[in-house]
């Protein structure tokens, strides 16, 4: 009993220390300090996630408190598109830790299910943020935690959502075949249930197919376009509340963006540019993450059409327009990819050197150790 007591006590102390690290980081970010995602912060992030894993596999919170946590979770989803990722991660994980503490005590079945749902959503959102910060290892870990929590709810739509979001890790980090497999798993999990994953999964399939086989091949173009057609049909069947949620649901503007991105990768520059232009009109002035990707995709469209000057002008203006704390690793990666594509087409272009120098002078915010 004494050993168990000491163990429980050290666990509580360790959890408080991890939360304090995130609180200090959040306060420094709010004060405008430049903060690196260093080993101490990463250690606290991983420790909080592991504690949730431990809680999920081991054996009363008020309904009012659950309501507040659910509202906070929805709020974090709304902030995803326009809040610097490290700052949002601190907020999300502090809430995640509070949910974990509540789950340490066995709750009535209905309350336990709501807690597991929030755990799955917060873990999935943390995974999404880690993708943006450039740490695909921690992203995968969070999605695994999210799957464990989602399995406890028995909700097919939630399980499919976590898996569809996880498919973006290999999609962005170089393994389109695995992304395709995860997208198909997500589609199978969703079944006939109208939900976000029914629309998201076939879009990921289309993007992965394009990456696997290169641009212009007719059979790949046909397969990808059939997948996009399935996505549009599924989107039309989604509930209005899910069509209005860009994090836990799937919005029309995301559908346009992802369709355009798939078509770019298929080499369908003219069609892609029209869709991407429509997508941009559906984002607000405070949104910066998706619109930045869309603008880089439009630059690639111009590159495919042979208009080097316009491609470079769009890429340069897009990069210059990024504000403070709005250059996470995944965006910097895309910018560097764009520079390489421009260099391959026009290595001696007068403006290319300036673009490359601007990229070198502005490394990604929130650099990740060992990503």
Coordinates of C-alpha atoms in Angstrom, one line a residue, residues 41-354:
X41 CA 7.9 21.1 -23.8
X42 CA 7.9 18.0 -26.0
X43 CA 8.5 15.8 -22.9
X44 CA 5.5 17.4 -21.2
X45 CA 3.3 16.9 -24.3
X46 CA 4.3 13.2 -24.5
X47 CA 3.8 12.7 -20.7
X48 CA 0.3 14.1 -20.8
X49 CA -0.6 11.9 -23.8
X50 CA 0.9 8.8 -22.0
X51 CA -1.1 9.5 -18.9
X52 CA -4.3 9.5 -21.0
X53 CA -3.3 6.2 -22.5
X54 CA -2.8 4.8 -19.0
X55 CA -6.2 6.1 -17.9
X56 CA -8.0 4.7 -20.9
X57 CA -6.8 1.1 -20.2
X58 CA -7.4 1.2 -16.4
X59 CA -10.5 1.1 -14.5
X60 CA -18.2 11.9 -10.4
X61 CA -17.9 14.5 -12.6
X62 CA -21.0 16.7 -12.9
X63 CA -23.0 17.0 -16.1
X64 CA -22.5 20.8 -15.9
X65 CA -18.7 20.3 -16.0
X66 CA -19.0 18.0 -18.9
X67 CA -21.1 20.6 -20.8
X68 CA -18.3 23.1 -20.2
X69 CA -15.6 20.8 -21.4
X70 CA -17.6 19.9 -24.5
X71 CA -18.1 23.6 -25.3
X72 CA -14.3 24.2 -24.8
X73 CA -13.6 21.3 -27.2
X74 CA -15.8 22.7 -29.9
X75 CA -14.2 26.1 -29.3
X76 CA -10.7 24.7 -29.8
X77 CA -11.9 23.3 -33.1
X78 CA -13.1 26.7 -34.2
X79 CA -9.7 28.2 -33.3
X80 CA -7.7 25.6 -35.3
X81 CA -7.7 27.5 -38.5
X82 CA -6.6 30.9 -37.1
X83 CA -4.6 30.3 -33.9
X84 CA -0.8 29.7 -33.9
X85 CA -0.3 26.0 -33.4
X86 CA 1.9 25.9 -30.3
X87 CA -0.4 28.3 -28.4
X88 CA -3.5 26.2 -29.3
X89 CA -1.6 23.0 -28.4
X90 CA -1.0 24.3 -24.8
X91 CA -4.8 25.2 -24.4
X92 CA -5.9 21.8 -25.9
X93 CA -3.6 19.7 -23.7
X94 CA -4.5 21.5 -20.5
X95 CA -8.1 20.6 -21.2
X96 CA -7.1 17.1 -22.3
X97 CA -5.3 16.7 -18.9
X98 CA -8.4 17.8 -17.0
X99 CA -10.6 15.2 -18.9
X100 CA -8.0 12.5 -18.1
X101 CA -8.2 13.3 -14.4
X102 CA -12.0 12.9 -14.5
X103 CA -11.7 9.6 -16.3
X104 CA -9.4 8.2 -13.5
X105 CA -12.6 7.9 -11.4
X106 CA -15.1 5.4 -12.9
X107 CA -18.1 7.4 -14.1
X108 CA -21.7 6.3 -14.9
X109 CA -21.8 4.8 -18.4
X110 CA -23.4 7.8 -20.1
X111 CA -20.9 10.2 -18.6
X112 CA -17.9 7.9 -19.3
X113 CA -18.9 7.8 -22.9
X114 CA -19.0 11.6 -23.2
X115 CA -15.6 11.8 -21.5
X116 CA -14.2 9.2 -24.0
X117 CA -15.7 11.2 -26.9
X118 CA -13.9 14.4 -25.7
X119 CA -10.7 12.4 -25.2
X120 CA -10.9 11.2 -28.8
X121 CA -11.6 14.6 -30.1
X122 CA -8.9 16.4 -28.1
X123 CA -6.3 13.7 -28.9
X124 CA -7.3 13.9 -32.6
X125 CA -7.0 17.7 -32.5
X126 CA -3.6 17.4 -30.8
X127 CA -2.5 15.1 -33.6
X128 CA -3.6 17.6 -36.2
X129 CA -1.6 20.4 -34.5
X130 CA 1.5 18.1 -34.3
X131 CA 1.2 17.6 -38.0
X132 CA 1.3 21.4 -38.5
X133 CA 4.3 21.7 -36.1
X134 CA 6.1 19.0 -38.1
X135 CA 6.4 16.2 -35.6
X136 CA 4.8 13.2 -37.3
X137 CA 5.9 10.8 -34.6
X138 CA 3.9 12.6 -31.9
X139 CA 1.0 13.1 -34.3
X140 CA 0.7 9.4 -34.8
X141 CA 0.9 8.8 -31.1
X142 CA -2.0 11.2 -30.5
X143 CA -4.1 9.6 -33.2
X144 CA -3.5 6.1 -31.6
X145 CA -4.7 7.6 -28.3
X146 CA -7.7 9.0 -30.1
X147 CA -8.5 5.7 -31.6
X148 CA -8.4 4.0 -28.2
X149 CA -10.7 6.6 -26.8
X150 CA -13.1 6.5 -29.8
X151 CA -13.3 2.7 -29.6
X152 CA -14.7 3.1 -26.1
X153 CA -17.7 5.1 -27.5
X154 CA -18.8 2.6 -30.1
X155 CA -19.3 5.6 -32.4
X156 CA -18.4 4.6 -36.0
X157 CA -18.4 8.2 -37.2
X158 CA -16.0 9.3 -34.5
X159 CA -13.6 6.3 -35.1
X160 CA -13.7 7.0 -38.9
X161 CA -13.0 10.7 -38.2
X162 CA -9.8 9.9 -36.2
X163 CA -8.6 7.5 -38.9
X164 CA -9.3 10.0 -41.7
X165 CA -7.3 12.6 -39.9
X166 CA -4.5 10.2 -39.2
X167 CA -4.3 9.5 -42.9
X168 CA -3.0 13.0 -43.3
X169 CA 0.3 12.2 -41.5
X170 CA 1.6 9.8 -44.2
X171 CA 0.0 12.0 -46.9
X172 CA 2.0 15.0 -45.9
X173 CA 5.1 13.1 -44.9
X174 CA 5.8 11.0 -47.9
X175 CA 4.0 7.7 -47.7
X176 CA 0.9 8.0 -49.9
X177 CA 0.3 4.3 -50.0
X178 CA -0.3 4.2 -46.3
X179 CA -2.4 7.3 -46.6
X180 CA -4.5 5.4 -49.1
X181 CA -4.9 2.4 -46.8
X182 CA -5.9 4.5 -43.9
X183 CA -8.4 6.4 -46.0
X184 CA -10.0 3.2 -47.1
X185 CA -10.2 2.0 -43.5
X186 CA -11.9 5.2 -42.5
X187 CA -14.4 4.8 -45.3
X188 CA -15.1 1.2 -44.2
X189 CA -15.6 2.3 -40.6
X190 CA -18.0 5.0 -41.6
X191 CA -20.1 2.6 -43.6
X192 CA -23.4 4.1 -44.6
X193 CA -23.4 6.5 -41.7
X194 CA -23.6 10.1 -43.1
X195 CA -20.6 11.8 -41.4
X196 CA -17.5 13.9 -42.1
X197 CA -15.3 10.9 -42.7
X198 CA -17.5 9.7 -45.6
X199 CA -16.5 12.9 -47.5
X200 CA -12.9 13.3 -46.1
X201 CA -11.7 9.7 -46.8
X202 CA -12.3 9.6 -50.6
X203 CA -10.6 13.0 -50.9
X204 CA -7.5 11.6 -49.1
X205 CA -7.8 8.6 -51.5
X206 CA -7.7 11.0 -54.5
X207 CA -4.8 13.0 -53.2
X208 CA -2.8 9.8 -52.3
X209 CA -3.5 8.2 -55.8
X210 CA -2.2 11.3 -57.5
X211 CA 1.0 11.3 -55.4
X212 CA 1.6 7.6 -56.0
X213 CA 1.3 7.6 -59.8
X214 CA 2.4 11.1 -60.9
X215 CA 0.4 13.5 -63.0
X216 CA -1.3 13.0 -66.2
X217 CA -1.9 9.3 -66.3
X218 CA -5.5 8.7 -67.5
X219 CA -6.3 5.7 -65.3
X220 CA -5.1 7.6 -62.2
X221 CA -7.0 10.7 -63.2
X222 CA -10.2 8.6 -63.6
X223 CA -9.8 6.8 -60.3
X224 CA -9.1 10.0 -58.4
X225 CA -12.0 11.8 -60.1
X226 CA -14.4 9.0 -59.1
X227 CA -13.1 9.3 -55.5
X228 CA -13.8 13.1 -55.6
X229 CA -17.3 12.4 -57.0
X230 CA -18.0 10.1 -54.0
X231 CA -16.7 12.8 -51.7
X232 CA -19.1 15.4 -53.2
X233 CA -22.1 12.9 -52.9
X234 CA -21.2 12.1 -49.3
X235 CA -20.9 15.8 -48.4
X236 CA -24.4 16.5 -49.7
X237 CA -25.7 13.9 -47.2
X238 CA -23.9 15.4 -44.2
X239 CA -25.8 17.1 -41.4
X240 CA -25.7 20.9 -41.6
X241 CA -23.9 21.1 -38.3
X242 CA -21.1 18.9 -39.6
X243 CA -20.8 21.0 -42.8
X244 CA -20.2 24.0 -40.6
X245 CA -17.4 22.5 -38.5
X246 CA -13.9 22.6 -40.1
X247 CA -12.2 20.5 -37.4
X248 CA -14.6 17.8 -36.3
X249 CA -16.8 18.0 -39.4
X250 CA -16.0 18.9 -43.0
X251 CA -16.8 22.1 -44.7
X252 CA -17.6 23.1 -48.2
X253 CA -14.5 25.3 -48.4
X254 CA -12.3 22.3 -47.3
X255 CA -13.9 20.2 -50.0
X256 CA -13.0 22.8 -52.6
X257 CA -9.5 23.1 -51.3
X258 CA -8.8 19.4 -51.2
X259 CA -10.4 18.8 -54.6
X260 CA -8.2 21.5 -56.0
X261 CA -5.1 20.1 -54.4
X262 CA -5.8 16.6 -55.8
X263 CA -6.3 18.0 -59.3
X264 CA -3.0 19.9 -59.0
X265 CA -1.2 16.7 -58.2
X266 CA -2.9 15.1 -61.2
X267 CA -1.6 17.8 -63.4
X268 CA -5.1 19.2 -64.2
X269 CA -3.9 22.8 -63.8
X270 CA -6.8 24.7 -65.4
X271 CA -9.6 22.9 -63.6
X272 CA -7.6 22.9 -60.3
X273 CA -7.0 26.7 -60.5
X274 CA -10.7 27.4 -60.9
X275 CA -11.7 25.3 -57.9
X276 CA -8.9 26.7 -55.8
X277 CA -10.0 30.3 -56.7
X278 CA -13.5 29.4 -55.5
X279 CA -12.1 27.9 -52.3
X280 CA -10.3 31.1 -51.4
X281 CA -13.5 33.1 -51.5
X282 CA -15.0 30.9 -48.8
X283 CA -12.4 31.7 -46.2
X284 CA -12.5 34.7 -43.9
X285 CA -9.8 37.3 -43.3
X286 CA -8.8 35.6 -40.0
X287 CA -8.1 32.2 -41.6
X288 CA -4.5 31.8 -42.7
X289 CA -3.5 28.1 -42.6
X290 CA -5.6 26.6 -45.4
X291 CA -5.6 29.7 -47.6
X292 CA -1.8 29.7 -47.5
X293 CA -1.8 26.1 -48.8
X294 CA -4.3 27.1 -51.5
X295 CA -2.2 30.0 -52.7
X296 CA 0.9 27.7 -53.0
X297 CA -1.3 25.3 -55.0
X298 CA -2.3 28.1 -57.3
X299 CA 1.3 29.0 -57.8
X300 CA 1.9 25.4 -58.8
X301 CA -1.0 25.6 -61.3
X302 CA 0.8 28.5 -62.9
X303 CA 4.0 26.6 -62.9
X304 CA 2.3 23.6 -64.7
X305 CA 0.9 26.1 -67.3
X306 CA 4.4 27.4 -67.9
X307 CA 3.9 30.8 -66.4
X308 CA 7.0 31.0 -64.2
X309 CA 6.7 34.7 -63.5
X310 CA 3.2 34.4 -62.1
X311 CA 4.0 31.3 -60.2
X312 CA 7.0 33.0 -58.5
X313 CA 5.0 36.2 -57.8
X314 CA 2.2 34.2 -56.1
X315 CA 4.6 32.1 -54.1
X316 CA 6.6 35.2 -52.9
X317 CA 3.5 37.2 -52.0
X318 CA 2.0 34.2 -50.1
X319 CA 5.2 33.8 -48.1
X320 CA 5.6 37.5 -47.4
X321 CA 1.9 37.7 -46.2
X322 CA 2.5 35.2 -43.4
X323 CA 2.4 37.0 -40.0
X324 CA 4.3 36.3 -36.8
X325 CA 3.8 32.8 -35.4
X326 CA 2.2 31.8 -38.7
X327 CA 5.1 29.8 -40.2
X328 CA 4.7 26.3 -38.7
X329 CA 6.9 23.5 -40.0
X330 CA 4.4 22.1 -42.5
X331 CA 3.9 25.4 -44.2
X332 CA 7.7 26.0 -44.4
X333 CA 8.0 22.5 -45.9
X334 CA 5.5 23.4 -48.6
X335 CA 7.3 26.7 -49.3
X336 CA 10.6 24.9 -49.8
X337 CA 8.9 22.3 -52.0
X338 CA 7.6 25.2 -54.1
X339 CA 11.1 26.7 -54.4
X340 CA 12.5 23.4 -55.6
X341 CA 9.8 23.0 -58.2
X342 CA 10.5 26.6 -59.4
X343 CA 14.3 25.9 -59.5
X344 CA 13.7 22.7 -61.6
X345 CA 11.8 24.7 -64.2
X346 CA 13.7 28.0 -64.2
X347 CA 17.0 27.7 -62.2
X348 CA 18.3 31.1 -63.5
X349 CA 15.1 33.1 -63.0
X350 CA 15.9 36.6 -61.5
X351 CA 13.3 36.4 -58.7
X352 CA 14.1 32.8 -57.6
X353 CA 17.2 33.7 -55.6
X354 CA 15.2 36.4 -53.7

